[in-house]
Coordinates of C-alpha atoms and ligand atoms in Angstrom, one line a residue:
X1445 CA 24.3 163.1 41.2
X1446 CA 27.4 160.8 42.0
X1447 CA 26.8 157.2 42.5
X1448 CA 29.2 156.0 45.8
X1449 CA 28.6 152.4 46.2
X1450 CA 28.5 151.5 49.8
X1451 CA 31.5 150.1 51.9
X1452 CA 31.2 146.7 53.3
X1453 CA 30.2 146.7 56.6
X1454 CA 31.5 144.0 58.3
X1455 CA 35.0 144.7 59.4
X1456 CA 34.2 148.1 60.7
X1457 CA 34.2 146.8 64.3
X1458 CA 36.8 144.3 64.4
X1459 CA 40.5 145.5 63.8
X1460 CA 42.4 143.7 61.3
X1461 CA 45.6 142.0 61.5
X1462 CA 47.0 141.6 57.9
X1463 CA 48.7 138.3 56.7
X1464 CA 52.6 137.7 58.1
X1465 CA 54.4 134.4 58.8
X1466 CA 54.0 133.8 62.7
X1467 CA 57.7 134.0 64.2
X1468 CA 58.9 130.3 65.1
X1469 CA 59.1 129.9 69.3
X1470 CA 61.9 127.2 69.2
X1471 CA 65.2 127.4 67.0
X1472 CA 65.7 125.7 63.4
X1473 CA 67.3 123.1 63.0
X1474 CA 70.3 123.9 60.2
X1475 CA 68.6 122.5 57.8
X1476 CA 65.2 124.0 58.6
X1477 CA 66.4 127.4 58.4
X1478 CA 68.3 126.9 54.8
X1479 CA 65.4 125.9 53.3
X1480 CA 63.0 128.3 54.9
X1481 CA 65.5 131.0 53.9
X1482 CA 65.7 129.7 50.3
X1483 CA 61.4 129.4 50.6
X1484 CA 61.0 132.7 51.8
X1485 CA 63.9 134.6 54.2
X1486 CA 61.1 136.5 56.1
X1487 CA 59.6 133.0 57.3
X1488 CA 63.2 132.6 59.4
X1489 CA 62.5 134.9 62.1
X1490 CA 61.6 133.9 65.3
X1491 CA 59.8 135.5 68.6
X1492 CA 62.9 137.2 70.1
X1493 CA 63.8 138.5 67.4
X1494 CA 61.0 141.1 67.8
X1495 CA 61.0 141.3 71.4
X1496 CA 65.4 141.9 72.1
X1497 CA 66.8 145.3 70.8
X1498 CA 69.8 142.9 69.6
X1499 CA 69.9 139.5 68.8
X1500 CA 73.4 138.0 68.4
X1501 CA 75.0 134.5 67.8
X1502 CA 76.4 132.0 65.5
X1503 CA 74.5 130.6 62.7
X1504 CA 75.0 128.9 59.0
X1505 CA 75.9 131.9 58.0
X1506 CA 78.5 132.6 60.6
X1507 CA 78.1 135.0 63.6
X1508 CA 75.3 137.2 62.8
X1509 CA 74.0 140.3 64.9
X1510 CA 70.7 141.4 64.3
X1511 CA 70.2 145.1 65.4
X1512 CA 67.4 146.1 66.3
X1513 CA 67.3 149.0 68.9
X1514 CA 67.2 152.5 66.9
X1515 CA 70.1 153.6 69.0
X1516 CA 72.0 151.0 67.5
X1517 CA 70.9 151.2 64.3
X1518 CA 72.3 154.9 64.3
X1519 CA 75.3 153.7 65.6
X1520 CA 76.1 151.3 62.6
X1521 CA 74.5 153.4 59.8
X1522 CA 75.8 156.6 60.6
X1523 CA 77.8 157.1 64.0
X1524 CA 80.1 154.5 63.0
X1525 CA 79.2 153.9 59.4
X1526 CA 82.8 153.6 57.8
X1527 CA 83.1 150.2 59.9
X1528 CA 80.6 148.5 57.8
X1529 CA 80.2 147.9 53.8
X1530 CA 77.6 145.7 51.8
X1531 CA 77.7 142.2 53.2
X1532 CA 78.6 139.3 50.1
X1533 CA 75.7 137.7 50.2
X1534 CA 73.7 140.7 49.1
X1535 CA 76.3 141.6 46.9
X1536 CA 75.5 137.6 45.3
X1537 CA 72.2 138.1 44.9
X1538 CA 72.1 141.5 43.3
X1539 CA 75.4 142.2 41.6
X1540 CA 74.8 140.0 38.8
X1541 CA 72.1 142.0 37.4
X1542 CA 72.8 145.2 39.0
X1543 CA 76.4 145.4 38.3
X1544 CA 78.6 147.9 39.7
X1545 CA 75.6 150.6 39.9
X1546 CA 74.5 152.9 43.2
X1547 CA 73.1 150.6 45.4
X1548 CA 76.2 148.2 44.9
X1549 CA 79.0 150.4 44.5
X1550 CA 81.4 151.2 47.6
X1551 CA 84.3 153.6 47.6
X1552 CA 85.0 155.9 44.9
X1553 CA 82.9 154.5 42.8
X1554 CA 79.8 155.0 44.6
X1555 CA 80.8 158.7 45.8
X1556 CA 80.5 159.7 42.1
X1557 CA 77.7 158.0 41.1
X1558 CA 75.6 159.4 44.1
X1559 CA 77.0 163.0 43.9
X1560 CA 76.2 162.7 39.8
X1561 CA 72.7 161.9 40.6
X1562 CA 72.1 163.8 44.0
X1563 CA 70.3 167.1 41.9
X1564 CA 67.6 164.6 40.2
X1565 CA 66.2 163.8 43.9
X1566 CA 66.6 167.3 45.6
X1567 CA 63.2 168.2 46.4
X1568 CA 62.7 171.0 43.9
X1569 CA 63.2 168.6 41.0
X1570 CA 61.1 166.0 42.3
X1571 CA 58.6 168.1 42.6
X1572 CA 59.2 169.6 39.2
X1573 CA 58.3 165.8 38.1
X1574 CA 54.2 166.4 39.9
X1575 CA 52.8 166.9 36.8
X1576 CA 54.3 164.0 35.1
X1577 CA 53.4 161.8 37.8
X1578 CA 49.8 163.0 37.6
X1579 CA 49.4 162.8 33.8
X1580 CA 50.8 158.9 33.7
X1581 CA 48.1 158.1 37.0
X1582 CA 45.5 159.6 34.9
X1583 CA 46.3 157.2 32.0
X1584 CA 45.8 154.6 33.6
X1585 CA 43.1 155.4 35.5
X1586 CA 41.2 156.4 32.0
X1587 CA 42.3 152.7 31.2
X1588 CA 40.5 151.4 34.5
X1589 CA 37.5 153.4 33.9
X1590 CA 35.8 151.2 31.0
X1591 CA 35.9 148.3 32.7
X1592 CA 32.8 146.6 34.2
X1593 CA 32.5 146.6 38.2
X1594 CA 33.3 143.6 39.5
X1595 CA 36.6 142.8 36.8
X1596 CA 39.4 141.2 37.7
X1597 CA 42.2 143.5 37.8
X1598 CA 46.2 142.6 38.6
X1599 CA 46.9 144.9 41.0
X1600 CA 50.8 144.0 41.4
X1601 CA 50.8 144.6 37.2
X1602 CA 49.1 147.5 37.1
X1603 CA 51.6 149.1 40.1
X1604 CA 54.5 147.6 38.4
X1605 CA 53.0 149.4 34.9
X1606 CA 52.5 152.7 36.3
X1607 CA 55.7 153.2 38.5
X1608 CA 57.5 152.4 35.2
X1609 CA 56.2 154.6 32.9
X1610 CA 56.2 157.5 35.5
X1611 CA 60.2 156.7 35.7
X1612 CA 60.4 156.2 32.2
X1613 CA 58.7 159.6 31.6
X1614 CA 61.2 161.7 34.2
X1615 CA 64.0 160.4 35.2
X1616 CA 64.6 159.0 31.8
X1617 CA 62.6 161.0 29.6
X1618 CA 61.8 158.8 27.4
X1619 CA 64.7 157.4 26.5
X1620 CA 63.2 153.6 27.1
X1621 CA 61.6 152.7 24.0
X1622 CA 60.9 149.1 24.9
X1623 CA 57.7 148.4 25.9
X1624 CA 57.0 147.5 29.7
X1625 CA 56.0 144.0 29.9
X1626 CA 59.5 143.1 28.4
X1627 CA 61.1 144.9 31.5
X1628 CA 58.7 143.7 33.6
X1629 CA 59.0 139.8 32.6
X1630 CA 62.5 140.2 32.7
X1631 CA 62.8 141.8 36.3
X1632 CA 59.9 139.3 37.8
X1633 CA 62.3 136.8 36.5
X1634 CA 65.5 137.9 37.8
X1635 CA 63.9 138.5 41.5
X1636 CA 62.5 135.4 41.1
X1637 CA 65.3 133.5 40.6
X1638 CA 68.7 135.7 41.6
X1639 CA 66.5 136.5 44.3
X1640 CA 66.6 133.3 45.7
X1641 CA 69.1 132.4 48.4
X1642 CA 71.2 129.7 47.5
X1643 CA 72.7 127.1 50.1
X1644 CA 75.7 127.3 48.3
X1645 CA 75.7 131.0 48.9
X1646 CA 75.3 130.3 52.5
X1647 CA 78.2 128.2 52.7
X1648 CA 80.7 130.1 50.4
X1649 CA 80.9 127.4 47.9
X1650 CA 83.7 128.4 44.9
X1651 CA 81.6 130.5 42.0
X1652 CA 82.7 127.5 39.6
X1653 CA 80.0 125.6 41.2
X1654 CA 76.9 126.3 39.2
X1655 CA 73.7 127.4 41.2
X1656 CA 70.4 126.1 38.8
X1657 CA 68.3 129.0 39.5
X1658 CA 71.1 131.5 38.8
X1659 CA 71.1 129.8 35.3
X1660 CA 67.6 130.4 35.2
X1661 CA 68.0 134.2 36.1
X1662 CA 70.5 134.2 32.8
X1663 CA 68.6 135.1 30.0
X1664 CA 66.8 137.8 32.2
X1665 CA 69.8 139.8 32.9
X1666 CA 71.4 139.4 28.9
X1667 CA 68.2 140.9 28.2
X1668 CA 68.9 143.8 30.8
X1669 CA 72.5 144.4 29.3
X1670 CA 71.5 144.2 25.6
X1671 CA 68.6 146.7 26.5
X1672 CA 71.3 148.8 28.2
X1673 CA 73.8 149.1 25.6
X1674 CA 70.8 150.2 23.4
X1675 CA 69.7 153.3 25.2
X1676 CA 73.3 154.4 26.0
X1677 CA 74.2 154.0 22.2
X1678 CA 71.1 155.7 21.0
X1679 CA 72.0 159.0 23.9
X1680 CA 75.6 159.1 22.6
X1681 CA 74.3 158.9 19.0
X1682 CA 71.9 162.0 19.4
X1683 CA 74.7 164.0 22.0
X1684 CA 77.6 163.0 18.9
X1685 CA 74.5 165.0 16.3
X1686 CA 74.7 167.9 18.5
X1687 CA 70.8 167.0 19.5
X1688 CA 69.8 169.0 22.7
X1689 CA 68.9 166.5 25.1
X1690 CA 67.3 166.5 29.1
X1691 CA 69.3 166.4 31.4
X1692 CA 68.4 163.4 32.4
X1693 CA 69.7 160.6 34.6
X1694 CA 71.3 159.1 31.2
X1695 CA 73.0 162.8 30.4
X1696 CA 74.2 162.8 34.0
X1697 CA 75.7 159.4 33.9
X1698 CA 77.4 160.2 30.7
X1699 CA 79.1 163.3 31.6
X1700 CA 79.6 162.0 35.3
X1701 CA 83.3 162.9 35.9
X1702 CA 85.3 162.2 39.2
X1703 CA 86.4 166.2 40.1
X1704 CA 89.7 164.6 41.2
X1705 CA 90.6 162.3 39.0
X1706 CA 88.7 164.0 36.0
X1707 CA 87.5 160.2 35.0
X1708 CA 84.6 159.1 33.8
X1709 CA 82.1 156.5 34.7
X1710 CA 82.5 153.6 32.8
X1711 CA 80.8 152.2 29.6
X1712 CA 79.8 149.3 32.1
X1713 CA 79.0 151.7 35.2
X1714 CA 76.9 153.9 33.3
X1715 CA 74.5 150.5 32.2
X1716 CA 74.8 149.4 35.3
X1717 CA 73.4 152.1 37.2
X1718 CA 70.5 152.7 34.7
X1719 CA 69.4 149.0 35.1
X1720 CA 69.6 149.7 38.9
X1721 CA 67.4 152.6 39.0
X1722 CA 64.9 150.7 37.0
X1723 CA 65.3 147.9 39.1
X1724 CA 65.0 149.7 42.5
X1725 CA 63.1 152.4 41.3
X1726 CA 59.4 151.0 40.2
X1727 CA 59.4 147.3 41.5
X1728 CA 60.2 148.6 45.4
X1729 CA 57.3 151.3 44.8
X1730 CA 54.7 148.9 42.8
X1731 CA 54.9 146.6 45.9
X1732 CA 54.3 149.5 48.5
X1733 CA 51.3 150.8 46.5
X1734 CA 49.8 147.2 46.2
X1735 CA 50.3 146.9 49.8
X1736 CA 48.8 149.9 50.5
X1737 CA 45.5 149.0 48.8
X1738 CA 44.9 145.5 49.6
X1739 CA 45.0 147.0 53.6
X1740 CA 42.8 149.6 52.5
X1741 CA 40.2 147.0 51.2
X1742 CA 40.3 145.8 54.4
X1743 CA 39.7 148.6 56.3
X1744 CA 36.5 150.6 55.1
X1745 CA 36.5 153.4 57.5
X1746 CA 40.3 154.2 56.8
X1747 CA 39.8 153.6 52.6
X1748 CA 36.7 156.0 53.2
X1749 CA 38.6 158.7 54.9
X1750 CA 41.3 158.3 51.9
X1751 CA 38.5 158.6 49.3
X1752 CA 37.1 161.4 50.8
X1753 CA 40.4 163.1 50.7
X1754 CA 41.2 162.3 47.2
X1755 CA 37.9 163.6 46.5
X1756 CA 38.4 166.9 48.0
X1757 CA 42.1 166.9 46.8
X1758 CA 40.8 166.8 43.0
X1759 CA 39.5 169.8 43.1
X1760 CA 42.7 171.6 44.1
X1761 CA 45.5 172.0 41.5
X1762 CA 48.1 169.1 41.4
X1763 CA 50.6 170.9 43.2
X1764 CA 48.7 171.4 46.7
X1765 CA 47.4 168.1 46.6
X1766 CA 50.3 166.5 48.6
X1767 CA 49.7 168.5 52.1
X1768 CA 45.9 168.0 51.7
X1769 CA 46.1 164.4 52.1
X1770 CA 47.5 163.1 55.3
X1771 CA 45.1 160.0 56.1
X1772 CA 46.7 158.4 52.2
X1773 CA 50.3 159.5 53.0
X1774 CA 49.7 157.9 56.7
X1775 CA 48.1 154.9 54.8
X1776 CA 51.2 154.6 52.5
X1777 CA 53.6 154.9 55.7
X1778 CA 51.9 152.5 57.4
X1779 CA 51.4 149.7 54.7
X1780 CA 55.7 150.0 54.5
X1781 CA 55.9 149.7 58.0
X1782 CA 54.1 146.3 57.8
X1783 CA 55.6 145.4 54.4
X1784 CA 58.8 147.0 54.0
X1785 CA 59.2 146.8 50.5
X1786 CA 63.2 146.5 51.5
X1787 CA 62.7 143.7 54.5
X1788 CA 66.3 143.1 54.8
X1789 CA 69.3 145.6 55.1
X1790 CA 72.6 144.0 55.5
X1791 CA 76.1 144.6 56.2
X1792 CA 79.6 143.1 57.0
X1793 CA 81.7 144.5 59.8
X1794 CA 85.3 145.5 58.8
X1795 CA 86.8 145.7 62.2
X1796 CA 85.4 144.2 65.4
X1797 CA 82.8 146.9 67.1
X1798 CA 80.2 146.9 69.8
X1799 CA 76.3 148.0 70.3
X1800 CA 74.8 148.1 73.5
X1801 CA 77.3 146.0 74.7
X1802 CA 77.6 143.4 72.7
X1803 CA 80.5 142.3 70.7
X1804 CA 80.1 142.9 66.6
X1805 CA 83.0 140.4 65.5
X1806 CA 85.3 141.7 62.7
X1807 CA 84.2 140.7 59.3
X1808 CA 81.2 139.3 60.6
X1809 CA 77.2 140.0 59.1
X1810 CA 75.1 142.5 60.7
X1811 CA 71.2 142.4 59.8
X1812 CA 69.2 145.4 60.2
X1813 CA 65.7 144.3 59.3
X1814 CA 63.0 146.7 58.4
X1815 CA 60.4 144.2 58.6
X1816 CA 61.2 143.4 62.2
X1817 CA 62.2 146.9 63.4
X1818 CA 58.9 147.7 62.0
X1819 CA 56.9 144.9 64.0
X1820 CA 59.4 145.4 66.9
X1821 CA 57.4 144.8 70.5
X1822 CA 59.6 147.6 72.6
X1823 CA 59.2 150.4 69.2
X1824 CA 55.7 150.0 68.3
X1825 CA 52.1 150.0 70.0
X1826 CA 50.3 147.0 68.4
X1827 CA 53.1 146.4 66.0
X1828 CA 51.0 143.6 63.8
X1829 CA 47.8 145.9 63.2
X1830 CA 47.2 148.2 60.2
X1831 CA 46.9 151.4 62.4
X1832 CA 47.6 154.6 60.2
X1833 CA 46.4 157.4 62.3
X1834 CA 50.4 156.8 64.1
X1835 CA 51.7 158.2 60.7
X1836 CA 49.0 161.0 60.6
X1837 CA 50.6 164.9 61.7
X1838 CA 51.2 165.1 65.8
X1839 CA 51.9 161.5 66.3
X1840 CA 54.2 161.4 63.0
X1841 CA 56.9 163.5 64.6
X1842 CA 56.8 161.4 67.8
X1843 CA 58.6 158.0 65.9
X1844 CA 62.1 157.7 66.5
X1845 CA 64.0 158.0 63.0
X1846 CA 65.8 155.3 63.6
X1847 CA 62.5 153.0 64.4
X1848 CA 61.2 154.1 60.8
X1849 CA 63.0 152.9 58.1
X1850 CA 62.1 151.6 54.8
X1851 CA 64.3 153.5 52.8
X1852 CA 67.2 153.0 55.0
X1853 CA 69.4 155.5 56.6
X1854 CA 72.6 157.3 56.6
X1855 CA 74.6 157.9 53.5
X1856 CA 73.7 155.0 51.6
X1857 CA 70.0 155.7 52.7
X1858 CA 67.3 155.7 49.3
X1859 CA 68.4 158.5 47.2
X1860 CA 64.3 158.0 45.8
X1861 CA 62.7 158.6 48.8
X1862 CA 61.0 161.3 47.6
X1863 CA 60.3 160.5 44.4
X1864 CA 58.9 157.3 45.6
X1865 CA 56.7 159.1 48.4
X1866 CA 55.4 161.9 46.1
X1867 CA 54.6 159.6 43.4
X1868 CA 52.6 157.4 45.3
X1869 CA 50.6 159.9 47.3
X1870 CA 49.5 161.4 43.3
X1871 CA 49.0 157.8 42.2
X1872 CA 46.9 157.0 45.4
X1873 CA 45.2 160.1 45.3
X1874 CA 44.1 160.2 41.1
X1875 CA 43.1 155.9 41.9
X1876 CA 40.7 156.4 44.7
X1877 CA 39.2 159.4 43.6
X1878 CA 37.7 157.5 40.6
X1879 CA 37.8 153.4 41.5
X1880 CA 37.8 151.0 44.2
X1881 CA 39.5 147.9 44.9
X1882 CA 38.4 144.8 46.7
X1883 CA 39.4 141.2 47.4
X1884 CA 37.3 138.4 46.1
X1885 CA 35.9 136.3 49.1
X1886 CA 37.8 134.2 50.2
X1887 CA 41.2 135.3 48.6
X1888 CA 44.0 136.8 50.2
X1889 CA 47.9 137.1 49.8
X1890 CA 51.1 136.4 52.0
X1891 CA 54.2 138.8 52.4
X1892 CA 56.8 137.0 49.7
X1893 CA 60.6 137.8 50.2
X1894 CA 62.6 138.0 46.7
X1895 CA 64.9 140.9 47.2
X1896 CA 62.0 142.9 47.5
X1897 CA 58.6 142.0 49.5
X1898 CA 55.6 141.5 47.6
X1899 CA 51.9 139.9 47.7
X1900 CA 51.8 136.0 46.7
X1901 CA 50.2 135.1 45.0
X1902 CA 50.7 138.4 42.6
X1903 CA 48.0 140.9 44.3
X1904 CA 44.4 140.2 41.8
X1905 CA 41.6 142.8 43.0
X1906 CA 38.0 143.5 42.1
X1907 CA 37.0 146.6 40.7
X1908 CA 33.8 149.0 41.5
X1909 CA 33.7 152.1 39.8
X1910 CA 33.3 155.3 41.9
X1911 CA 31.1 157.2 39.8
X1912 CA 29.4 156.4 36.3
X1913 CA 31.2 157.4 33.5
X1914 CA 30.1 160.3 32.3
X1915 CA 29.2 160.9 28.4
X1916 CA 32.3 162.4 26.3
Ligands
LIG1435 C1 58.8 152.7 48.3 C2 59.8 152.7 47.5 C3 61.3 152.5 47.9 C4 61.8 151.8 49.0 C5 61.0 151.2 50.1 C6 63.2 151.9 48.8 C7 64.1 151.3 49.8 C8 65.5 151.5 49.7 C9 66.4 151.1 50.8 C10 66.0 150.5 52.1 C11 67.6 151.5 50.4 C12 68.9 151.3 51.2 C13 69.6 150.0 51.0 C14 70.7 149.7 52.0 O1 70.9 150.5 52.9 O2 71.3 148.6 51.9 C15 67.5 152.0 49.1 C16 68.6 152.4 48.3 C17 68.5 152.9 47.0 N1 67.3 153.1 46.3 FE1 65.4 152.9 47.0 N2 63.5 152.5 47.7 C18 62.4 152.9 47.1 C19 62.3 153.6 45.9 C20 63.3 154.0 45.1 C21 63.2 154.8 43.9 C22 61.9 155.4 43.4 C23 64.5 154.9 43.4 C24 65.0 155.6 42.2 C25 64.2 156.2 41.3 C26 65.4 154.2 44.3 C27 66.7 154.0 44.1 C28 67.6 153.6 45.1 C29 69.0 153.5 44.9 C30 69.8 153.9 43.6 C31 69.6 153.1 46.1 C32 71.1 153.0 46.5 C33 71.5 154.3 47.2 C34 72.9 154.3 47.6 O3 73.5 153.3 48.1 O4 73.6 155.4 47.6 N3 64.6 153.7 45.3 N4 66.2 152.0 48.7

């Protein structure tokens, strides 16, 4: 007999809006709006922001254009893309610790490192990485299972654990011997910090001038590079052996050559695109999955639904179980169209354009944010609600692509995509079946932008176990 504690009853009939900063009705003043950027960027936005398909005009940071329409969004990330590159302050806040990797590259540069690493995402080797992904879930759930209902669980750690080792385990094979909580630590710390928009950014100011909480980011990212120039040595040491080793992103990297130039990636580029996939492969994925289940503790007949699918799902072989739930991929969708775990895409124009008739200035910034596409008033039908039944099949294929998008779009769009999506639908899926999550009363957790968005404080849950554990 299988003991399935109740689900609350109370917010059955009310629907729930989740926590988000309420968009100002009145313009900042300058200075309001440097320190609510440095505080936390998605606080900045204000009503018509969500309710015109493009905002434009001159700020702090220049003249800005925030686009907002889908048809506009096409047009600047891939009808007209070769007009627009990485924007600098972006390029501040991540190139520090990321380096010259995918995600910051332009050029050449970045043509070879994404055709290198384009076979690791297709979808027959991401799916060739299902049983991986189910074996590291099931760890850790085996890890939930002894504790007592009602412990206190870190949710955001546990997420940021898991999407780790499930990286570590493919994409790297194993090749990161460290343990977690040093990568972790270090990576909370760089967000923390690099992550943080500094005034000085804002205005330009020379390099020379030193910005206090990049200093504080400094001994996060030595760690990165030392930990970088490990695992490349160890690869090259065991390739130099004549050792047979995956082909793995590390292999790839290594033997990455330009088919024109015959070159090489760099000793530099090579660590700096492995730090980036760590970096922009769990963290971006932990925050989605945390998301996903503190809106599921708040919505009983939705996380019921889920259960019952995980349920029914673990009784199929690993392989089918990604078409047999459509309420937790719909949940998933949904939580990262109210949290995009990328809130802010960014770009600077190289020559002067125009959308929907407005002027794009040369060399000026254009925003494209997923967080208020996402929450747009003309693009969405209750934009501020936790509805997932619009992700669910039939009303899924009705969303304009270009209204949807947390990982981006065009040729710089998330080359994990699917590695992110399948992993969390088997993480979701292997969780539920076995535990649920609550929120204590009376605590709760605010969208936090530090490159990425996350739960503040970090996202601590109670757990009830599904069913007793059983003897052996
Ligand atoms: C829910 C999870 C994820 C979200 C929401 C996400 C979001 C994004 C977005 C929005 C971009 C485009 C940035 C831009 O246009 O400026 C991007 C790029 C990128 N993502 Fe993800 N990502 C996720 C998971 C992953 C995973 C699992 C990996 C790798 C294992 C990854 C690696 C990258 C890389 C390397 C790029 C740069 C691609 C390029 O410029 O060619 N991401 N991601």
């Amino acid at each position: 007999m299988v003991d399935i504690p109740a689900l609350p009853r109370e917010a059955a009939k009310r629907p729930y809006r989740p926590p988000a900063p309420i968009p100002h009705t009145k313009r900042m003043s300058r200075l309001q709006f440097i320190l609510s950027l440095r505080r936390n960027p998605v606080e900045t936005w204000g009503v018509w922001h969500f309710e015109k398909p493009v905002v434009s005009g001159v700020t702090v940071m220049g003249h800005v254009t925030v686009v907002s329409a889908p048809e506009a969004i096409k047009h600047i990330m891939v009808d007209n893309v070769g007009n627009y590159v990485k924007d600098r302050l972006q390029l501040k806040v991540l190139k520090p610790g990321l380096g010259e990797g995918l995600l910051t590259a332009e050029g050449e540069n970045w043509k070879v490192a994404r055709r290198t690493l384009a076979p690791l995402f297709s979808p027959r080797a991401v799916e060739g990485f299902t049983q991986a992904m189910q074996n590291q879930s099931a760890a850790m759930v085996t890890r939930l299972q002894k504790l007592e209902n009602g412990t206190r669980v870190n949710v955001s750690a546990e997420m940021a654990r898991i999407t780790f080792e499930i990286l570590a385990d493919t994409l790297f094979s194993n090749a990161i011997t460290t343990d977690q909580q040093k990568f972790a630590k270090a990576f909370t710390s760089y967000f923390e910090n690099q992550g943080r928009i500094s005034p000085l950014d804002i205005f330009n100011a020379p390099a020379w001038i030193p910005r206090p909480s990049k200093i504080m980011a400094q001994p996060a990212i030595q760690f990165l590079e030392g930990e970088m120039r490990q695992i490349i040595a160890r690869r090259r040491a065991q390739i130099a052996r004549g050792e047979t080793v995956s082909r793995d992103i590390l292999t790839l990297l290594l033997e990455a050559n330009d088919p024109e130039t015959g070159q090489g990636l760099s000793e530099t580029e090579v660590g700096a695109n492995i730090v980036t996939f760590i970096g922009a492969g769990h963290e971006t994925t932990a925050n989605a999955l945390s998301w996903t289940l503190f809106l599921l503790a708040k919505h009983p007949q939705i996380l019921a639904e889920v259960e019952a699918e995980a349920d029914r799902a673990g009784e199929l072989p690993v392989a089918d179980w990604l078409e047999n739930l459509p309420m937790t991929r719909a949940a998933f969708e949904e939580a990262m169209r109210l949290y995009p775990p990328a809130p802010t895409l960014s770009r600077t124009a190289i020559a002067a354009d125009e959308v929907m008739g407005i002027t794009i200035p040369a060399k000026s910034l254009v925003v494209i944010s997923p967080y208020i596409v996402h929450r747009h008033k003309l693009l969405w039908d209750e934009p501020n609600y936790f509805r997932p039944e619009r992700f669910l099949p039939g009303a899924r294929e009705k969303i304009d692509r270009f209204a949807y998008i947390p990982f981006g779009a065009g040729p710089r769009v998330c080359i994990g995509q699917r590695f992110a999506q399948h992993e969390a639908v088997i993480i979701l899926a292997s969780l539920l079946r076995q535990v649920r999550f609550s929120m204590a009363k009376g605590e709760g957790v605010v969208p936090l932008q530090r490159i990425t968005l996350r739960p503040s404080p970090k996202l601590e849950m109670l757990i009830t176990q599904r069913h007793p554990l059983r003897a052996g």
